[in-house]
Amino acid sequence: MNTQDRLIESTRELLWERGYIGTSPTAIQRRAKAGQGSMYHHFTGKPDLALAAIRRTAEEMRAKAEAQFSVPGTAVERVTAYLRRERDVLKGCPIGRLTQDPDVMADPVLRAPVDETLAWVRERLTSILAEGRERGELDVAMDPRATAATIFAVLQGGYVLARAADSVEPFDQAITGVLGLLTASTPATRE
């Protein structure tokens, strides 16, 4: 890994662990094993480096989600693959956690990749659910957009509950519950 990548990866880790305000240039440099000159050679400052780190995190989150969204199967199977994939639940969602960071949310440039990624996930879920409804896999009365928002809210809320309890159990319960609701709206389940 080159110096620029080490700086970005170190910033990603620190943003997830400490938030923007707790991520100092010195801490980034120490973790990346890079000097101040190297940091400022590649980035104009902490905001520029934080933006690169947030963008990379957003790209990674989208790629992981797309891997599950693209698997063959029904809409419910694809959503289940996404919700049940392996996660570091107790650390929380690396993008979702940034919404709790007032410094990131106050800066339109830093906030943009967070907003874009969260909107992208909701839109992908919406399109998968709409596909499922069109193919007769889901009840025609089911609103794909509202259901996608609910699924994503439960996922993000599951992270919060797990972190508060210091246990993955609340997360697993939330995911099991929302999948139960989704499965209950399949025509085969209601017959």
mmCIF file of C-alpha atoms in Angstrom:
data_model
loop_
_atom_site.group_PDB
_atom_site.id
_atom_site.type_symbol
_atom_site.label_atom_id
_atom_site.label_comp_id
_atom_site.label_asym_id
_atom_site.label_seq_id
_atom_site.Cartn_x
_atom_site.Cartn_y
_atom_site.Cartn_z
ATOM 1 C CA MET A 1 0.000 0.000 0.000
ATOM 2 C CA ASN A 2 1.436 3.369 -0.975
ATOM 3 C CA THR A 3 1.542 6.380 1.356
ATOM 4 C CA GLN A 4 -1.582 7.984 -0.086
ATOM 5 C CA ASP A 5 -3.577 4.775 0.421
ATOM 6 C CA ARG A 6 -2.211 4.336 3.952
ATOM 7 C CA LEU A 7 -3.325 7.877 4.781
ATOM 8 C CA ILE A 8 -6.815 7.265 3.388
ATOM 9 C CA GLU A 9 -7.178 3.902 5.153
ATOM 10 C CA SER A 10 -5.959 5.351 8.447
ATOM 11 C CA THR A 11 -8.421 8.216 8.144
ATOM 12 C CA ARG A 12 -11.257 5.795 7.378
ATOM 13 C CA GLU A 13 -10.472 3.788 10.502
ATOM 14 C CA LEU A 14 -10.151 6.856 12.701
ATOM 15 C CA LEU A 15 -13.355 8.441 11.410
ATOM 16 C CA TRP A 16 -15.195 5.209 12.237
ATOM 17 C CA GLU A 17 -13.602 4.951 15.685
ATOM 18 C CA ARG A 18 -13.421 8.592 16.779
ATOM 19 C CA GLY A 19 -15.437 10.766 14.415
ATOM 20 C CA TYR A 20 -14.201 13.794 12.516
ATOM 21 C CA ILE A 21 -13.281 16.014 15.461
ATOM 22 C CA GLY A 22 -11.412 13.161 17.167
ATOM 23 C CA THR A 23 -9.399 12.422 14.041
ATOM 24 C CA SER A 24 -6.379 14.682 14.196
ATOM 25 C CA PRO A 25 -3.781 14.986 11.436
ATOM 26 C CA THR A 26 -1.188 13.737 13.937
ATOM 27 C CA ALA A 27 -3.230 10.606 14.691
ATOM 28 C CA ILE A 28 -3.697 9.979 10.966
ATOM 29 C CA GLN A 29 0.013 10.352 10.292
ATOM 30 C CA ARG A 30 0.940 8.126 13.242
ATOM 31 C CA ARG A 31 -1.439 5.348 12.187
ATOM 32 C CA ALA A 32 -0.391 5.612 8.527
ATOM 33 C CA LYS A 33 3.290 5.741 9.471
ATOM 34 C CA ALA A 34 3.591 8.833 7.294
ATOM 35 C CA GLY A 35 5.101 12.226 7.934
ATOM 36 C CA GLN A 36 3.407 15.594 7.777
ATOM 37 C CA GLY A 37 5.105 16.358 4.472
ATOM 38 C CA SER A 38 3.719 13.200 2.913
ATOM 39 C CA MET A 39 0.235 14.004 4.106
ATOM 40 C CA TYR A 40 0.291 17.519 2.697
ATOM 41 C CA HIS A 41 1.928 16.325 -0.515
ATOM 42 C CA HIS A 42 -1.138 14.184 -1.267
ATOM 43 C CA PHE A 43 -3.896 16.226 0.423
ATOM 44 C CA THR A 44 -4.511 19.912 1.050
ATOM 45 C CA GLY A 45 -5.494 19.214 4.656
ATOM 46 C CA LYS A 46 -7.696 17.199 6.957
ATOM 47 C CA PRO A 47 -10.977 18.033 5.142
ATOM 48 C CA ASP A 48 -9.545 16.890 1.796
ATOM 49 C CA LEU A 49 -8.224 13.668 3.327
ATOM 50 C CA ALA A 50 -11.505 13.064 5.185
ATOM 51 C CA LEU A 51 -13.418 13.492 1.909
ATOM 52 C CA ALA A 52 -11.189 10.914 0.188
ATOM 53 C CA ALA A 53 -11.725 8.528 3.117
ATOM 54 C CA ILE A 54 -15.504 9.023 3.166
ATOM 55 C CA ARG A 55 -15.701 8.525 -0.594
ATOM 56 C CA ARG A 56 -13.710 5.303 -0.379
ATOM 57 C CA THR A 57 -15.907 4.053 2.457
ATOM 58 C CA ALA A 58 -19.007 4.928 0.425
ATOM 59 C CA GLU A 59 -17.654 3.115 -2.646
ATOM 60 C CA GLU A 60 -16.849 0.041 -0.559
ATOM 61 C CA MET A 61 -20.296 0.052 1.043
ATOM 62 C CA ARG A 62 -21.977 0.275 -2.364
ATOM 63 C CA ALA A 63 -19.823 -2.529 -3.784
ATOM 64 C CA LYS A 64 -20.611 -4.844 -0.853
ATOM 65 C CA ALA A 65 -24.315 -4.062 -1.089
ATOM 66 C CA GLU A 66 -24.362 -4.549 -4.858
ATOM 67 C CA ALA A 67 -22.746 -7.971 -4.441
ATOM 68 C CA GLN A 68 -25.840 -9.114 -2.525
ATOM 69 C CA PHE A 69 -28.361 -7.123 -4.555
ATOM 70 C CA SER A 70 -27.102 -8.753 -7.763
ATOM 71 C CA VAL A 71 -27.296 -12.392 -6.687
ATOM 72 C CA PRO A 72 -29.807 -14.519 -8.567
ATOM 73 C CA GLY A 73 -33.071 -15.122 -6.779
ATOM 74 C CA THR A 74 -36.292 -13.538 -5.686
ATOM 75 C CA ALA A 75 -36.519 -10.040 -4.289
ATOM 76 C CA VAL A 76 -36.835 -11.446 -0.758
ATOM 77 C CA GLU A 77 -33.792 -13.683 -1.263
ATOM 78 C CA ARG A 78 -31.713 -10.749 -2.512
ATOM 79 C CA VAL A 79 -32.795 -8.464 0.326
ATOM 80 C CA THR A 80 -32.115 -11.286 2.788
ATOM 81 C CA ALA A 81 -28.611 -11.763 1.349
ATOM 82 C CA TYR A 82 -27.969 -8.047 1.865
ATOM 83 C CA LEU A 83 -29.327 -7.923 5.405
ATOM 84 C CA ARG A 84 -27.683 -11.172 6.543
ATOM 85 C CA ARG A 85 -24.229 -10.539 5.105
ATOM 86 C CA GLU A 86 -21.321 -10.498 7.524
ATOM 87 C CA ARG A 87 -20.886 -7.148 9.271
ATOM 88 C CA ASP A 88 -18.941 -5.733 12.198
ATOM 89 C CA VAL A 89 -22.229 -4.905 13.920
ATOM 90 C CA LEU A 90 -20.812 -3.545 17.172
ATOM 91 C CA LYS A 91 -18.719 -0.983 15.312
ATOM 92 C CA GLY A 92 -21.820 0.244 13.486
ATOM 93 C CA CYS A 93 -22.285 1.208 9.879
ATOM 94 C CA PRO A 94 -19.275 3.229 8.715
ATOM 95 C CA ILE A 95 -21.485 5.544 6.647
ATOM 96 C CA GLY A 96 -24.479 5.566 9.001
ATOM 97 C CA ARG A 97 -22.243 6.554 11.900
ATOM 98 C CA LEU A 98 -21.114 9.632 9.998
ATOM 99 C CA THR A 99 -24.695 10.961 10.140
ATOM 100 C CA GLN A 100 -24.194 11.286 13.895
ATOM 101 C CA ASP A 101 -21.056 13.377 13.413
ATOM 102 C CA PRO A 102 -22.053 17.065 13.578
ATOM 103 C CA ASP A 103 -18.858 18.194 11.857
ATOM 104 C CA VAL A 104 -19.452 15.934 8.851
ATOM 105 C CA MET A 105 -23.142 16.839 8.633
ATOM 106 C CA ALA A 106 -22.390 20.574 8.869
ATOM 107 C CA ASP A 107 -19.990 20.440 5.910
ATOM 108 C CA PRO A 108 -21.883 20.062 2.600
ATOM 109 C CA VAL A 109 -18.821 18.629 0.851
ATOM 110 C CA LEU A 110 -18.200 15.925 3.478
ATOM 111 C CA ARG A 111 -21.916 15.241 3.810
ATOM 112 C CA ALA A 112 -22.523 14.708 0.077
ATOM 113 C CA PRO A 113 -21.035 11.186 -0.254
ATOM 114 C CA VAL A 114 -22.890 10.136 2.917
ATOM 115 C CA ASP A 115 -26.242 11.385 1.571
ATOM 116 C CA GLU A 116 -25.566 9.918 -1.880
ATOM 117 C CA THR A 117 -24.710 6.488 -0.498
ATOM 118 C CA LEU A 118 -27.688 6.266 1.833
ATOM 119 C CA ALA A 119 -29.980 7.378 -1.000
ATOM 120 C CA TRP A 120 -28.371 4.847 -3.348
ATOM 121 C CA VAL A 121 -29.046 1.950 -0.953
ATOM 122 C CA ARG A 122 -32.691 2.997 -0.526
ATOM 123 C CA GLU A 123 -33.103 3.294 -4.307
ATOM 124 C CA ARG A 124 -31.540 -0.134 -4.944
ATOM 125 C CA LEU A 125 -33.826 -1.681 -2.336
ATOM 126 C CA THR A 126 -36.788 0.116 -3.912
ATOM 127 C CA SER A 127 -35.958 -1.211 -7.373
ATOM 128 C CA ILE A 128 -35.494 -4.779 -6.104
ATOM 129 C CA LEU A 129 -38.822 -4.663 -4.262
ATOM 130 C CA ALA A 130 -40.565 -3.140 -7.288
ATOM 131 C CA GLU A 131 -39.135 -5.939 -9.445
ATOM 132 C CA GLY A 132 -40.411 -8.493 -6.950
ATOM 133 C CA ARG A 133 -43.846 -6.930 -6.957
ATOM 134 C CA GLU A 134 -43.958 -6.889 -10.769
ATOM 135 C CA ARG A 135 -42.960 -10.576 -10.914
ATOM 136 C CA GLY A 136 -45.704 -11.501 -8.435
ATOM 137 C CA GLU A 137 -43.256 -12.345 -5.633
ATOM 138 C CA LEU A 138 -44.611 -9.595 -3.386
ATOM 139 C CA ASP A 139 -48.099 -8.274 -2.699
ATOM 140 C CA VAL A 140 -49.214 -5.711 -5.279
ATOM 141 C CA ALA A 141 -50.355 -3.440 -2.433
ATOM 142 C CA MET A 142 -46.803 -3.263 -1.034
ATOM 143 C CA ASP A 143 -45.216 0.174 -1.590
ATOM 144 C CA PRO A 144 -41.610 -0.527 -2.678
ATOM 145 C CA ARG A 145 -40.306 2.924 -1.699
ATOM 146 C CA ALA A 146 -41.855 2.928 1.783
ATOM 147 C CA THR A 147 -40.848 -0.683 2.369
ATOM 148 C CA ALA A 148 -37.269 0.021 1.265
ATOM 149 C CA ALA A 149 -37.104 2.984 3.650
ATOM 150 C CA THR A 150 -38.398 0.769 6.455
ATOM 151 C CA ILE A 151 -35.899 -2.007 5.744
ATOM 152 C CA PHE A 152 -33.006 0.442 5.687
ATOM 153 C CA ALA A 153 -34.206 2.224 8.838
ATOM 154 C CA VAL A 154 -34.413 -1.118 10.660
ATOM 155 C CA LEU A 155 -30.880 -2.004 9.520
ATOM 156 C CA GLN A 156 -29.450 1.306 10.718
ATOM 157 C CA GLY A 157 -31.482 1.180 13.935
ATOM 158 C CA GLY A 158 -30.267 -2.373 14.522
ATOM 159 C CA TYR A 159 -26.707 -1.070 14.598
ATOM 160 C CA VAL A 160 -27.687 1.523 17.211
ATOM 161 C CA LEU A 161 -29.463 -1.033 19.395
ATOM 162 C CA ALA A 162 -26.543 -3.461 19.170
ATOM 163 C CA ARG A 163 -24.003 -0.797 20.099
ATOM 164 C CA ALA A 164 -26.138 0.365 23.033
ATOM 165 C CA ALA A 165 -26.492 -3.215 24.329
ATOM 166 C CA ASP A 166 -22.913 -4.177 23.430
ATOM 167 C CA SER A 167 -24.423 -7.264 21.825
ATOM 168 C CA VAL A 168 -25.300 -8.316 18.278
ATOM 169 C CA GLU A 169 -28.558 -9.856 19.529
ATOM 170 C CA PRO A 170 -30.721 -6.693 19.082
ATOM 171 C CA PHE A 171 -29.373 -6.315 15.545
ATOM 172 C CA ASP A 172 -30.161 -9.935 14.696
ATOM 173 C CA GLN A 173 -33.652 -9.582 16.179
ATOM 174 C CA ALA A 174 -34.340 -6.434 14.149
ATOM 175 C CA ILE A 175 -33.198 -8.088 10.911
ATOM 176 C CA THR A 176 -35.209 -11.242 11.651
ATOM 177 C CA GLY A 177 -38.264 -9.089 12.393
ATOM 178 C CA VAL A 178 -38.122 -7.001 9.238
ATOM 179 C CA LEU A 179 -37.508 -10.084 7.099
ATOM 180 C CA GLY A 180 -40.514 -11.718 8.754
ATOM 181 C CA LEU A 181 -42.636 -8.724 7.798
ATOM 182 C CA LEU A 182 -41.306 -8.776 4.256
ATOM 183 C CA THR A 183 -41.872 -12.515 3.905
ATOM 184 C CA ALA A 184 -45.408 -12.105 5.243
ATOM 185 C CA SER A 185 -46.178 -9.903 2.224
ATOM 186 C CA THR A 186 -45.351 -12.638 -0.263
ATOM 187 C CA PRO A 187 -48.413 -14.120 -1.966
ATOM 188 C CA ALA A 188 -47.349 -17.727 -1.220
ATOM 189 C CA THR A 189 -47.163 -16.953 2.509
ATOM 190 C CA ARG A 190 -50.700 -15.550 2.638
ATOM 191 C CA GLU A 191 -52.416 -18.445 0.810
#
